[in-house]
Amino acid sequence: MNLLTKFKETAISVFPVMVIVLILGLFVVPIEKTLLCGFIVSGILLTLGLTIFLLGVDLGIQPMGERTGAALTNKKNLFLLLSCAFVIGFIVTAAEPDIQVFASQVKNQFPGISKPIFTFAIATGVGLFITIGLLKTVLNWSLKWTLFIFYVILFAILVFVSDNFVGISFDSGGATTGPMTVPFIMALGLGVSSVRATNNNKNSFGLTGVTSLGPVIAVLIYSFFVNKNMNTEEISTFQATTVSQVSFPAKIFLPFAQCFVHVLHESLISILPLFILFIVFQIFLLKMTKRQVIRMTIGFFYSFTGLLLFLTGVNGGFMQAGEILGKTLGEMVAKNGGVWYFILITTGLLLGAIIVCAEPAVWVLSEQVETVSGGTIKRKVLLVFLSFGTAIAIGLSLWRSIAGINLRFILIPGYVIAFILMIFCPDLFTGIAFDSGGVASGPLTSTFVLSFTIGAANGCGKTNDSFGVISLVALMPLIAIQIMGIIFKLKTKKRG
């Protein structure tokens, strides 16, 4: 896919989000013009960044993951494969921008939590469950039984966990699967399955779904060592950064300038560990030609540049606009209810249907699904089902936050439905579904949508119910994509 095609697709994905926010900000809940102009600039940066990032993934990150997985498997040393997988998972997760943003939001909301330990727990969980996921692929274990067993363990632990940590724990599983982690995990899984699996398509997906379990279980265990009487504070990701003496154009671009150094650091620590691993693997494992190395190095440079632009856009305007918009709508719901409640939920549904298509990892997954299935599973159809599931997830999350519904009452029935569908769904679609649950909750969900939901909850005075949106975004695709798989199975039988 060429650069122009990628740009068109990402622009089509991001533009509707901008339209929704601008219409609401201009005509429904008036937002400061400076913030709206900054939001437009951030949308442009986000589109350019996502386009360049995806090109870099195609050239560097994805080929590296596939070659590494295949090369490690060919060594026929299971200990080496699993050890490298743990190290890769830990390093990449600890450096993941989504995790840094999410950990900061959790720390701000619950000061009793240690951000370094919280991040360490998530990274350890990812590392351990990448090894379990690859072990499943190498030994050809059933994905459905693997998922079922560990989800039973997860929900057994959940019984003893305080309500405050339920949303945080499940959100951590979604936040883990960001723009750096997902492409490499999926490519690593494809590389291993291409060498060892007896049924390549059947075992090509599911590693991201298994990996997403790790941070949830790790954070649930971490909760036992945290003060249960955590104080909550209303958080605000948006802080006024301008002064009245600054000119209007300067007010628009000042937030981008102020966050640039921080975003540059985040982008570097996201790409650098993977690039160092690439060098190490090239020297001791891959031994590719000079031309291949140059091509992959260019891919890493594109990925870094794209991620830098993308995160600058998200932090410079998207996240702020999301929180202010959500908080304003939440305050209107608290004061007047009625039609404002409808507007808030409808906004959540629309954002959910659209924003998932702007997630970098969603594009990577959908391309891999279409390629591995030989074109029988169309990317556009997959995106439709993902959009539908994500829309319901964000609508449910807003309703739950405002109504004060316990998150367990939605998560437990939701996963029960997902596991019932597994009985009838083809294995390939189950793997895609659980991978989709992870990739749907990427950087836009972890920043814009989470900020929007936190703002709405704070506006309604429901600070304890602000987390949980990422967990529901990760849940709904499990149901939607498996329904898609059952429909696909029925249609195939009719044709046969």
CSV table of C-alpha atoms in Angstrom, one decimal:
chain,number,residue,atom,x,y,z
A,1,MET,CA,0.0,0.0,0.0
A,2,ASN,CA,1.5,3.3,-1.0
A,3,LEU,CA,1.8,6.5,1.1
A,4,LEU,CA,-1.0,8.3,-0.7
A,5,THR,CA,-3.5,5.4,-0.1
A,6,LYS,CA,-2.6,5.3,3.6
A,7,PHE,CA,-3.0,9.1,3.9
A,8,LYS,CA,-6.5,8.9,2.3
A,9,GLU,CA,-7.6,6.1,4.6
A,10,THR,CA,-6.3,7.7,7.8
A,11,ALA,CA,-7.8,11.1,6.8
A,12,ILE,CA,-11.2,9.5,6.2
A,13,SER,CA,-10.9,7.9,9.7
A,14,VAL,CA,-9.9,11.1,11.6
A,15,PHE,CA,-12.0,13.6,9.7
A,16,PRO,CA,-15.4,12.5,11.1
A,17,VAL,CA,-14.1,12.7,14.7
A,18,MET,CA,-13.0,16.3,14.0
A,19,VAL,CA,-16.4,17.1,12.5
A,20,ILE,CA,-18.3,15.8,15.6
A,21,VAL,CA,-16.2,17.7,18.0
A,22,LEU,CA,-16.3,20.9,16.0
A,23,ILE,CA,-20.1,20.8,15.6
A,24,LEU,CA,-20.5,20.2,19.4
A,25,GLY,CA,-17.9,22.8,20.3
A,26,LEU,CA,-19.4,25.5,18.0
A,27,PHE,CA,-23.2,24.9,18.4
A,28,VAL,CA,-24.0,22.7,21.3
A,29,VAL,CA,-21.5,23.2,24.2
A,30,PRO,CA,-19.5,26.2,23.1
A,31,ILE,CA,-15.7,25.7,23.6
A,32,GLU,CA,-13.0,28.3,23.6
A,33,LYS,CA,-12.1,29.1,20.0
A,34,THR,CA,-8.4,28.8,20.8
A,35,LEU,CA,-8.9,25.2,21.9
A,36,LEU,CA,-11.0,24.4,18.8
A,37,CYS,CA,-8.3,25.8,16.5
A,38,GLY,CA,-5.7,23.8,18.3
A,39,PHE,CA,-7.9,20.7,17.9
A,40,ILE,CA,-7.9,21.2,14.1
A,41,VAL,CA,-4.1,21.5,14.1
A,42,SER,CA,-3.9,18.4,16.2
A,43,GLY,CA,-6.1,16.5,13.8
A,44,ILE,CA,-3.8,17.4,10.9
A,45,LEU,CA,-0.8,16.3,12.9
A,46,LEU,CA,-2.5,13.1,13.9
A,47,THR,CA,-3.4,12.2,10.3
A,48,LEU,CA,0.1,12.9,9.0
A,49,GLY,CA,1.6,11.0,11.9
A,50,LEU,CA,-0.6,8.0,11.6
A,51,THR,CA,0.1,7.8,7.8
A,52,ILE,CA,3.9,7.9,8.3
A,53,PHE,CA,3.8,5.6,11.3
A,54,LEU,CA,1.9,2.9,9.3
A,55,LEU,CA,4.4,3.1,6.5
A,56,GLY,CA,7.2,2.6,9.0
A,57,VAL,CA,5.5,-0.4,10.4
A,58,ASP,CA,5.3,-2.0,7.0
A,59,LEU,CA,9.0,-1.4,6.3
A,60,GLY,CA,10.5,-2.0,9.7
A,61,ILE,CA,8.6,-3.2,12.7
A,62,GLN,CA,6.4,-5.9,11.2
A,63,PRO,CA,9.1,-7.6,9.1
A,64,MET,CA,11.4,-7.5,12.1
A,65,GLY,CA,8.8,-9.2,14.3
A,66,GLU,CA,8.0,-11.9,11.7
A,67,ARG,CA,11.7,-12.7,11.0
A,68,THR,CA,12.6,-12.7,14.7
A,69,GLY,CA,9.7,-15.1,15.5
A,70,ALA,CA,10.6,-17.4,12.6
A,71,ALA,CA,14.4,-17.3,13.4
A,72,LEU,CA,13.9,-18.0,17.1
A,73,THR,CA,11.6,-20.9,16.3
A,74,ASN,CA,14.1,-22.3,13.8
A,75,LYS,CA,16.7,-22.4,16.5
A,76,LYS,CA,14.6,-25.2,18.1
A,77,ASN,CA,15.4,-23.9,21.5
A,78,LEU,CA,12.2,-23.3,23.5
A,79,PHE,CA,14.0,-21.7,26.4
A,80,LEU,CA,15.7,-19.1,24.1
A,81,LEU,CA,12.4,-18.3,22.3
A,82,LEU,CA,10.4,-17.8,25.6
A,83,SER,CA,13.3,-15.9,27.3
A,84,CYS,CA,13.6,-13.5,24.3
A,85,ALA,CA,9.8,-13.1,24.2
A,86,PHE,CA,9.6,-12.1,27.9
A,87,VAL,CA,12.4,-9.6,27.5
A,88,ILE,CA,10.9,-8.1,24.3
A,89,GLY,CA,7.4,-7.9,26.0
A,90,PHE,CA,8.7,-6.3,29.1
A,91,ILE,CA,10.9,-3.7,27.4
A,92,VAL,CA,8.4,-2.7,24.7
A,93,THR,CA,5.5,-2.4,27.3
A,94,ALA,CA,7.5,-0.4,29.8
A,95,ALA,CA,8.3,2.1,27.0
A,96,GLU,CA,4.8,2.1,25.5
A,97,PRO,CA,3.4,5.7,25.4
A,98,ASP,CA,-0.1,4.6,26.1
A,99,ILE,CA,1.1,3.0,29.4
A,100,GLN,CA,2.9,6.1,30.5
A,101,VAL,CA,-0.2,8.2,29.8
A,102,PHE,CA,-2.5,5.7,31.5
A,103,ALA,CA,-0.3,5.3,34.5
A,104,SER,CA,-0.2,9.1,35.0
A,105,GLN,CA,-4.0,9.3,34.8
A,106,VAL,CA,-4.3,6.5,37.4
A,107,LYS,CA,-1.7,8.1,39.7
A,108,ASN,CA,-3.5,11.5,39.4
A,109,GLN,CA,-6.9,9.9,40.2
A,110,PHE,CA,-5.5,7.6,43.0
A,111,PRO,CA,-2.4,9.1,44.7
A,112,GLY,CA,-1.9,5.9,46.7
A,113,ILE,CA,-0.7,4.1,43.6
A,114,SER,CA,3.1,4.1,42.8
A,115,LYS,CA,3.5,4.8,39.1
A,116,PRO,CA,6.8,3.0,38.7
A,117,ILE,CA,5.5,-0.2,40.5
A,118,PHE,CA,2.3,0.0,38.6
A,119,THR,CA,4.2,0.3,35.2
A,120,PHE,CA,6.5,-2.6,36.3
A,121,ALA,CA,3.5,-4.8,37.1
A,122,ILE,CA,1.9,-4.2,33.7
A,123,ALA,CA,5.2,-4.8,31.9
A,124,THR,CA,5.8,-8.0,33.8
A,125,GLY,CA,2.3,-9.3,33.0
A,126,VAL,CA,2.8,-8.6,29.3
A,127,GLY,CA,6.2,-10.4,29.3
A,128,LEU,CA,4.8,-13.5,31.1
A,129,PHE,CA,1.8,-13.8,28.9
A,130,ILE,CA,3.7,-13.3,25.6
A,131,THR,CA,5.7,-16.3,26.6
A,132,ILE,CA,2.4,-18.2,27.4
A,133,GLY,CA,0.9,-17.2,24.1
A,134,LEU,CA,4.0,-18.3,22.1
A,135,LEU,CA,4.1,-21.5,24.1
A,136,LYS,CA,0.5,-22.1,23.0
A,137,THR,CA,1.5,-21.6,19.4
A,138,VAL,CA,4.6,-23.8,19.5
A,139,LEU,CA,2.9,-26.6,21.3
A,140,ASN,CA,-0.3,-26.1,19.3
A,141,TRP,CA,-2.6,-25.7,22.3
A,142,SER,CA,-6.2,-24.7,21.8
A,143,LEU,CA,-6.6,-20.9,21.9
A,144,LYS,CA,-10.1,-21.3,23.2
A,145,TRP,CA,-9.1,-23.5,26.1
A,146,THR,CA,-6.1,-21.2,26.9
A,147,LEU,CA,-8.3,-18.2,27.0
A,148,PHE,CA,-11.0,-19.9,29.0
A,149,ILE,CA,-8.6,-21.2,31.7
A,150,PHE,CA,-6.9,-17.9,32.3
A,151,TYR,CA,-10.1,-15.9,32.3
A,152,VAL,CA,-11.5,-18.3,34.9
A,153,ILE,CA,-8.3,-17.5,37.0
A,154,LEU,CA,-8.8,-13.8,36.3
A,155,PHE,CA,-12.4,-13.7,37.5
A,156,ALA,CA,-11.6,-15.9,40.5
A,157,ILE,CA,-9.0,-13.2,41.6
A,158,LEU,CA,-11.6,-10.5,40.8
A,159,VAL,CA,-13.9,-11.7,43.6
A,160,PHE,CA,-11.4,-10.4,46.2
A,161,VAL,CA,-10.5,-7.1,44.5
A,162,SER,CA,-12.0,-3.7,45.6
A,163,ASP,CA,-14.3,-1.9,43.1
A,164,ASN,CA,-11.8,0.9,42.6
A,165,PHE,CA,-9.3,-1.5,40.9
A,166,VAL,CA,-11.8,-3.4,38.7
A,167,GLY,CA,-11.9,-0.7,36.0
A,168,ILE,CA,-8.2,0.2,36.4
A,169,SER,CA,-7.1,-3.5,36.0
A,170,PHE,CA,-9.2,-4.2,32.9
A,171,ASP,CA,-8.3,-0.8,31.4
A,172,SER,CA,-4.6,-1.7,31.8
A,173,GLY,CA,-5.1,-4.7,29.5
A,174,GLY,CA,-6.4,-2.4,26.8
A,175,ALA,CA,-3.9,0.4,27.3
A,176,THR,CA,-1.0,-2.1,26.9
A,177,THR,CA,-1.9,-2.7,23.3
A,178,GLY,CA,-0.6,0.5,21.8
A,179,PRO,CA,1.0,1.6,18.6
A,180,MET,CA,4.4,0.0,19.4
A,181,THR,CA,3.4,-3.1,21.2
A,182,VAL,CA,0.7,-4.5,18.9
A,183,PRO,CA,2.5,-4.5,15.5
A,184,PHE,CA,5.5,-6.3,17.0
A,185,ILE,CA,3.4,-8.8,19.1
A,186,MET,CA,1.3,-9.7,16.1
A,187,ALA,CA,4.3,-10.0,13.8
A,188,LEU,CA,6.1,-12.1,16.3
A,189,GLY,CA,3.2,-14.5,16.6
A,190,LEU,CA,2.8,-14.7,12.8
A,191,GLY,CA,6.5,-15.5,12.5
A,192,VAL,CA,6.3,-18.3,15.0
A,193,SER,CA,3.1,-19.8,13.7
A,194,SER,CA,4.4,-19.8,10.1
A,195,VAL,CA,7.2,-22.1,11.1
A,196,ARG,CA,5.7,-24.4,13.8
A,197,ALA,CA,1.9,-24.4,13.5
A,198,THR,CA,0.2,-27.3,11.7
A,199,ASN,CA,-2.6,-25.0,10.6
A,200,ASN,CA,-1.1,-21.6,9.8
A,201,ASN,CA,-4.3,-19.6,9.6
A,202,LYS,CA,-5.8,-21.2,12.7
A,203,ASN,CA,-2.8,-20.2,14.8
A,204,SER,CA,-1.9,-16.9,13.2
A,205,PHE,CA,-4.0,-14.8,15.6
A,206,GLY,CA,-4.7,-14.7,19.3
A,207,LEU,CA,-1.3,-13.8,20.7
A,208,THR,CA,-2.4,-10.2,21.4
A,209,GLY,CA,-5.6,-11.5,23.1
A,210,VAL,CA,-3.6,-13.8,25.3
A,211,THR,CA,-1.1,-11.1,26.0
A,212,SER,CA,-3.8,-8.6,27.1
A,213,LEU,CA,-4.7,-10.9,30.0
A,214,GLY,CA,-1.3,-10.5,31.6
A,215,PRO,CA,-1.5,-6.8,32.7
A,216,VAL,CA,-5.1,-7.3,34.0
A,217,ILE,CA,-4.1,-10.2,36.2
A,218,ALA,CA,-0.8,-8.4,37.3
A,219,VAL,CA,-2.7,-5.3,38.3
A,220,LEU,CA,-5.3,-7.3,40.1
A,221,ILE,CA,-2.6,-8.9,42.2
A,222,TYR,CA,-0.9,-5.6,42.7
A,223,SER,CA,-4.1,-4.2,44.2
A,224,PHE,CA,-3.7,-6.5,47.2
A,225,PHE,CA,-0.6,-4.6,48.2
A,226,VAL,CA,-2.1,-1.1,47.8
A,227,ASN,CA,-3.9,0.9,50.5
A,228,LYS,CA,-7.6,0.1,50.0
A,229,ASN,CA,-8.6,3.5,51.2
A,230,MET,CA,-7.2,5.3,48.2
A,231,ASN,CA,-8.2,8.9,48.0
A,232,THR,CA,-9.6,10.1,44.8
A,233,GLU,CA,-9.2,13.5,43.2
A,234,GLU,CA,-10.8,15.0,40.2
A,235,ILE,CA,-8.1,14.8,37.6
A,236,SER,CA,-7.6,17.1,34.7
A,237,THR,CA,-5.4,16.3,31.8
A,238,PHE,CA,-6.0,19.8,30.5
A,239,GLN,CA,-4.3,22.7,32.1
A,240,ALA,CA,-4.4,26.3,31.0
A,241,THR,CA,-1.0,27.2,29.5
A,242,THR,CA,-1.7,30.6,28.0
A,243,VAL,CA,-1.8,34.1,29.4
A,244,SER,CA,-3.8,37.0,28.2
A,245,GLN,CA,-0.8,38.8,26.8
A,246,VAL,CA,-0.1,36.1,24.3
A,247,SER,CA,-1.4,36.6,20.8
A,248,PHE,CA,-4.2,34.4,19.4
A,249,PRO,CA,-2.0,32.4,17.0
A,250,ALA,CA,0.5,31.9,19.8
A,251,LYS,CA,-2.2,30.6,22.1
A,252,ILE,CA,-3.1,27.9,19.4
A,253,PHE,CA,0.4,26.6,19.0
A,254,LEU,CA,1.8,27.1,22.5
A,255,PRO,CA,0.4,23.8,23.9
A,256,PHE,CA,2.1,21.9,21.0
A,257,ALA,CA,5.4,23.6,21.7
A,258,GLN,CA,5.1,22.9,25.4
A,259,CYS,CA,4.4,19.2,25.0
A,260,PHE,CA,6.9,18.6,22.2
A,261,VAL,CA,9.9,17.9,24.4
A,262,HIS,CA,7.9,15.4,26.5
A,263,VAL,CA,6.4,13.8,23.3
A,264,LEU,CA,9.9,13.6,21.7
A,265,HIS,CA,11.1,11.8,24.8
A,266,GLU,CA,8.2,9.4,24.7
A,267,SER,CA,8.7,8.7,21.0
A,268,LEU,CA,12.4,8.0,21.5
A,269,ILE,CA,11.9,5.6,24.5
A,270,SER,CA,9.2,3.8,22.4
A,271,ILE,CA,11.3,3.3,19.3
A,272,LEU,CA,14.8,3.0,20.8
A,273,PRO,CA,14.4,-0.2,22.7
A,274,LEU,CA,12.9,-2.0,19.6
A,275,PHE,CA,15.7,-0.6,17.4
A,276,ILE,CA,18.4,-1.8,19.9
A,277,LEU,CA,16.7,-5.2,19.9
A,278,PHE,CA,16.8,-5.1,16.1
A,279,ILE,CA,20.5,-4.4,16.1
A,280,VAL,CA,21.2,-7.2,18.6
A,281,PHE,CA,19.0,-9.7,16.7
A,282,GLN,CA,20.7,-8.7,13.4
A,283,ILE,CA,24.1,-9.4,14.8
A,284,PHE,CA,23.4,-12.7,16.6
A,285,LEU,CA,20.2,-14.1,15.0
A,286,LEU,CA,18.8,-12.6,11.8
A,287,LYS,CA,22.0,-11.8,9.8
A,288,MET,CA,20.1,-10.0,7.0
A,289,THR,CA,21.6,-8.5,3.9
A,290,LYS,CA,22.8,-4.9,3.9
A,291,ARG,CA,19.8,-3.8,1.7
A,292,GLN,CA,17.3,-5.4,4.1
A,293,VAL,CA,18.9,-3.7,7.1
A,294,ILE,CA,18.8,-0.3,5.4
A,295,ARG,CA,15.2,-0.8,4.5
A,296,MET,CA,14.2,-1.8,8.1
A,297,THR,CA,16.2,1.1,9.5
A,298,ILE,CA,14.3,3.5,7.2
A,299,GLY,CA,11.1,1.9,8.5
A,300,PHE,CA,12.1,2.6,12.1
A,301,PHE,CA,12.9,6.2,11.2
A,302,TYR,CA,9.4,6.6,9.6
A,303,SER,CA,7.8,4.9,12.7
A,304,PHE,CA,9.6,7.4,15.0
A,305,THR,CA,8.7,10.4,12.9
A,306,GLY,CA,5.1,9.3,12.6
A,307,LEU,CA,4.7,8.5,16.3
A,308,LEU,CA,6.2,11.9,17.1
A,309,LEU,CA,3.7,13.7,15.0
A,310,PHE,CA,0.8,11.5,16.1
A,311,LEU,CA,1.5,11.9,19.9
A,312,THR,CA,2.1,15.7,19.4
A,313,GLY,CA,-1.4,15.9,17.9
A,314,VAL,CA,-3.0,13.8,20.6
A,315,ASN,CA,-1.3,15.6,23.5
A,316,GLY,CA,-1.4,19.1,21.9
A,317,GLY,CA,-5.1,19.2,21.2
A,318,PHE,CA,-7.1,16.0,21.0
A,319,MET,CA,-6.9,15.0,24.7
A,320,GLN,CA,-7.7,18.5,25.9
A,321,ALA,CA,-10.7,18.9,23.7
A,322,GLY,CA,-12.0,15.5,24.8
A,323,GLU,CA,-11.8,16.3,28.5
A,324,ILE,CA,-13.4,19.8,28.2
A,325,LEU,CA,-16.1,18.5,25.9
A,326,GLY,CA,-16.9,15.6,28.2
A,327,LYS,CA,-16.8,17.7,31.4
A,328,THR,CA,-19.1,20.3,29.9
A,329,LEU,CA,-21.6,17.7,28.7
A,330,GLY,CA,-21.4,16.0,32.1
A,331,GLU,CA,-22.1,19.2,33.9
A,332,MET,CA,-25.1,19.9,31.7
A,333,VAL,CA,-26.4,16.4,32.4
A,334,ALA,CA,-26.0,16.9,36.2
A,335,LYS,CA,-27.9,20.2,36.0
A,336,ASN,CA,-30.6,19.6,33.5
A,337,GLY,CA,-30.6,15.9,32.6
A,338,GLY,CA,-33.1,15.0,29.8
A,339,VAL,CA,-32.0,15.9,26.4
A,340,TRP,CA,-28.4,16.5,27.6
A,341,TYR,CA,-28.2,12.9,28.7
A,342,PHE,CA,-29.3,11.8,25.2
A,343,ILE,CA,-26.7,14.1,23.6
A,344,LEU,CA,-23.9,12.7,25.8
A,345,ILE,CA,-24.7,9.1,25.1
A,346,THR,CA,-25.2,9.7,21.4
A,347,THR,CA,-21.9,11.5,21.2
A,348,GLY,CA,-20.2,8.5,22.8
A,349,LEU,CA,-21.8,6.1,20.3
A,350,LEU,CA,-20.7,8.3,17.4
A,351,LEU,CA,-17.2,8.6,18.7
A,352,GLY,CA,-16.9,4.9,19.3
A,353,ALA,CA,-18.1,4.0,15.8
A,354,ILE,CA,-15.6,6.4,14.3
A,355,ILE,CA,-12.5,6.6,16.5
A,356,VAL,CA,-11.6,2.9,16.4
A,357,CYS,CA,-10.9,3.3,12.6
A,358,ALA,CA,-8.2,5.9,13.5
A,359,GLU,CA,-6.3,3.6,15.8
A,360,PRO,CA,-2.9,2.6,14.3
A,361,ALA,CA,-3.0,-1.0,15.5
A,362,VAL,CA,-6.4,-1.5,14.0
A,363,TRP,CA,-5.1,-0.8,10.6
A,364,VAL,CA,-2.2,-3.2,11.2
A,365,LEU,CA,-4.5,-6.0,12.4
A,366,SER,CA,-7.0,-5.5,9.6
A,367,GLU,CA,-4.3,-5.7,6.9
A,368,GLN,CA,-2.8,-8.8,8.5
A,369,VAL,CA,-6.3,-10.5,8.7
A,370,GLU,CA,-7.0,-9.8,5.0
A,371,THR,CA,-3.5,-11.1,4.0
A,372,VAL,CA,-3.5,-14.2,6.1
A,373,SER,CA,-7.1,-15.1,5.1
A,374,GLY,CA,-6.2,-14.7,1.4
A,375,GLY,CA,-8.8,-11.9,1.0
A,376,THR,CA,-11.7,-14.0,2.2
A,377,ILE,CA,-12.1,-11.8,5.3
A,378,LYS,CA,-12.5,-8.3,4.0
A,379,ARG,CA,-10.9,-5.5,6.0
A,380,LYS,CA,-13.9,-3.2,5.5
A,381,VAL,CA,-16.2,-5.8,6.9
A,382,LEU,CA,-14.0,-6.3,9.9
A,383,LEU,CA,-13.8,-2.5,10.5
A,384,VAL,CA,-17.7,-2.3,10.4
A,385,PHE,CA,-18.0,-4.9,13.1
A,386,LEU,CA,-15.3,-3.3,15.2
A,387,SER,CA,-16.9,0.1,14.9
A,388,PHE,CA,-20.3,-1.3,16.0
A,389,GLY,CA,-18.8,-3.0,19.0
A,390,THR,CA,-16.7,0.0,20.0
A,391,ALA,CA,-19.7,2.3,19.7
A,392,ILE,CA,-21.7,0.2,22.1
A,393,ALA,CA,-18.8,0.0,24.5
A,394,ILE,CA,-18.3,3.7,24.8
A,395,GLY,CA,-22.1,4.3,25.1
A,396,LEU,CA,-22.3,1.7,27.8
A,397,SER,CA,-19.3,3.2,29.6
A,398,LEU,CA,-20.8,6.7,29.7
A,399,TRP,CA,-24.1,5.3,30.9
A,400,ARG,CA,-22.4,3.3,33.6
A,401,SER,CA,-20.3,6.2,34.8
A,402,ILE,CA,-23.3,8.6,35.1
A,403,ALA,CA,-25.7,6.0,36.6
A,404,GLY,CA,-23.1,4.7,39.0
A,405,ILE,CA,-23.4,1.1,37.8
A,406,ASN,CA,-20.8,-1.4,39.1
A,407,LEU,CA,-18.5,-2.3,36.3
A,408,ARG,CA,-18.6,-6.0,37.3
A,409,PHE,CA,-22.3,-6.1,36.3
A,410,ILE,CA,-21.3,-5.4,32.7
A,411,LEU,CA,-18.0,-7.1,32.4
A,412,ILE,CA,-19.0,-10.5,33.8
A,413,PRO,CA,-22.1,-11.0,31.6
A,414,GLY,CA,-20.2,-9.7,28.6
A,415,TYR,CA,-17.4,-12.2,29.0
A,416,VAL,CA,-19.9,-15.0,29.6
A,417,ILE,CA,-21.6,-14.1,26.2
A,418,ALA,CA,-18.1,-14.0,24.6
A,419,PHE,CA,-17.2,-17.5,25.8
A,420,ILE,CA,-20.6,-18.9,24.8
A,421,LEU,CA,-20.0,-17.5,21.3
A,422,MET,CA,-16.6,-19.3,21.3
A,423,ILE,CA,-18.4,-22.6,21.2
A,424,PHE,CA,-19.9,-21.8,17.8
A,425,CYS,CA,-17.3,-19.5,16.3
A,426,PRO,CA,-14.5,-20.7,14.0
A,427,ASP,CA,-11.0,-20.8,15.7
A,428,LEU,CA,-9.6,-18.2,13.3
A,429,PHE,CA,-12.3,-15.7,14.2
A,430,THR,CA,-11.9,-16.3,17.9
A,431,GLY,CA,-8.3,-15.4,17.6
A,432,ILE,CA,-9.1,-12.3,15.5
A,433,ALA,CA,-11.8,-11.3,18.0
A,434,PHE,CA,-9.5,-11.4,21.1
A,435,ASP,CA,-6.8,-9.6,19.1
A,436,SER,CA,-9.3,-7.0,18.1
A,437,GLY,CA,-10.3,-6.4,21.7
A,438,GLY,CA,-6.7,-5.3,22.3
A,439,VAL,CA,-6.1,-3.2,19.3
A,440,ALA,CA,-9.4,-1.3,19.5
A,441,SER,CA,-8.2,0.3,22.7
A,442,GLY,CA,-5.2,2.1,21.3
A,443,PRO,CA,-3.8,5.6,21.8
A,444,LEU,CA,-6.9,7.5,20.8
A,445,THR,CA,-9.0,5.5,23.2
A,446,SER,CA,-6.5,5.8,26.0
A,447,THR,CA,-6.2,9.6,25.5
A,448,PHE,CA,-9.2,11.2,23.8
A,449,VAL,CA,-12.0,8.8,24.8
A,450,LEU,CA,-10.7,8.2,28.3
A,451,SER,CA,-10.3,11.9,28.8
A,452,PHE,CA,-13.8,12.5,27.4
A,453,THR,CA,-15.2,9.8,29.8
A,454,ILE,CA,-13.3,11.1,32.8
A,455,GLY,CA,-14.4,14.6,32.0
A,456,ALA,CA,-18.1,13.5,31.8
A,457,ALA,CA,-17.8,11.5,35.1
A,458,ASN,CA,-16.1,14.4,36.9
A,459,GLY,CA,-18.7,16.8,35.5
A,460,CYS,CA,-21.5,14.6,37.0
A,461,GLY,CA,-19.5,14.2,40.3
A,462,LYS,CA,-18.8,10.5,39.7
A,463,THR,CA,-15.0,10.5,40.0
A,464,ASN,CA,-14.9,6.9,41.3
A,465,ASP,CA,-16.6,5.6,38.1
A,466,SER,CA,-14.3,7.4,35.6
A,467,PHE,CA,-12.3,4.3,34.7
A,468,GLY,CA,-13.6,1.3,32.7
A,469,VAL,CA,-14.1,2.7,29.2
A,470,ILE,CA,-11.0,1.0,27.9
A,471,SER,CA,-12.1,-2.4,29.4
A,472,LEU,CA,-15.5,-2.2,27.7
A,473,VAL,CA,-13.9,-1.1,24.4
A,474,ALA,CA,-11.7,-4.3,24.7
A,475,LEU,CA,-14.7,-6.4,25.5
A,476,MET,CA,-17.2,-5.6,22.8
A,477,PRO,CA,-15.1,-6.6,19.8
A,478,LEU,CA,-14.9,-10.1,21.4
A,479,ILE,CA,-18.7,-10.4,20.9
A,480,ALA,CA,-19.0,-8.4,17.6
A,481,ILE,CA,-16.2,-10.2,15.7
A,482,GLN,CA,-17.3,-13.7,16.9
A,483,ILE,CA,-20.8,-12.9,15.7
A,484,MET,CA,-19.1,-12.0,12.4
A,485,GLY,CA,-17.3,-15.3,12.4
A,486,ILE,CA,-20.5,-17.3,13.0
A,487,ILE,CA,-22.2,-15.4,10.1
A,488,PHE,CA,-19.1,-16.2,7.9
A,489,LYS,CA,-19.3,-19.8,8.9
A,490,LEU,CA,-23.0,-20.1,8.0
A,491,LYS,CA,-22.5,-18.4,4.7
A,492,THR,CA,-19.6,-20.7,3.8
A,493,LYS,CA,-21.8,-23.7,4.6
A,494,LYS,CA,-24.6,-22.4,2.3
A,495,ARG,CA,-22.1,-22.0,-0.5
A,496,GLY,CA,-20.7,-25.5,0.0
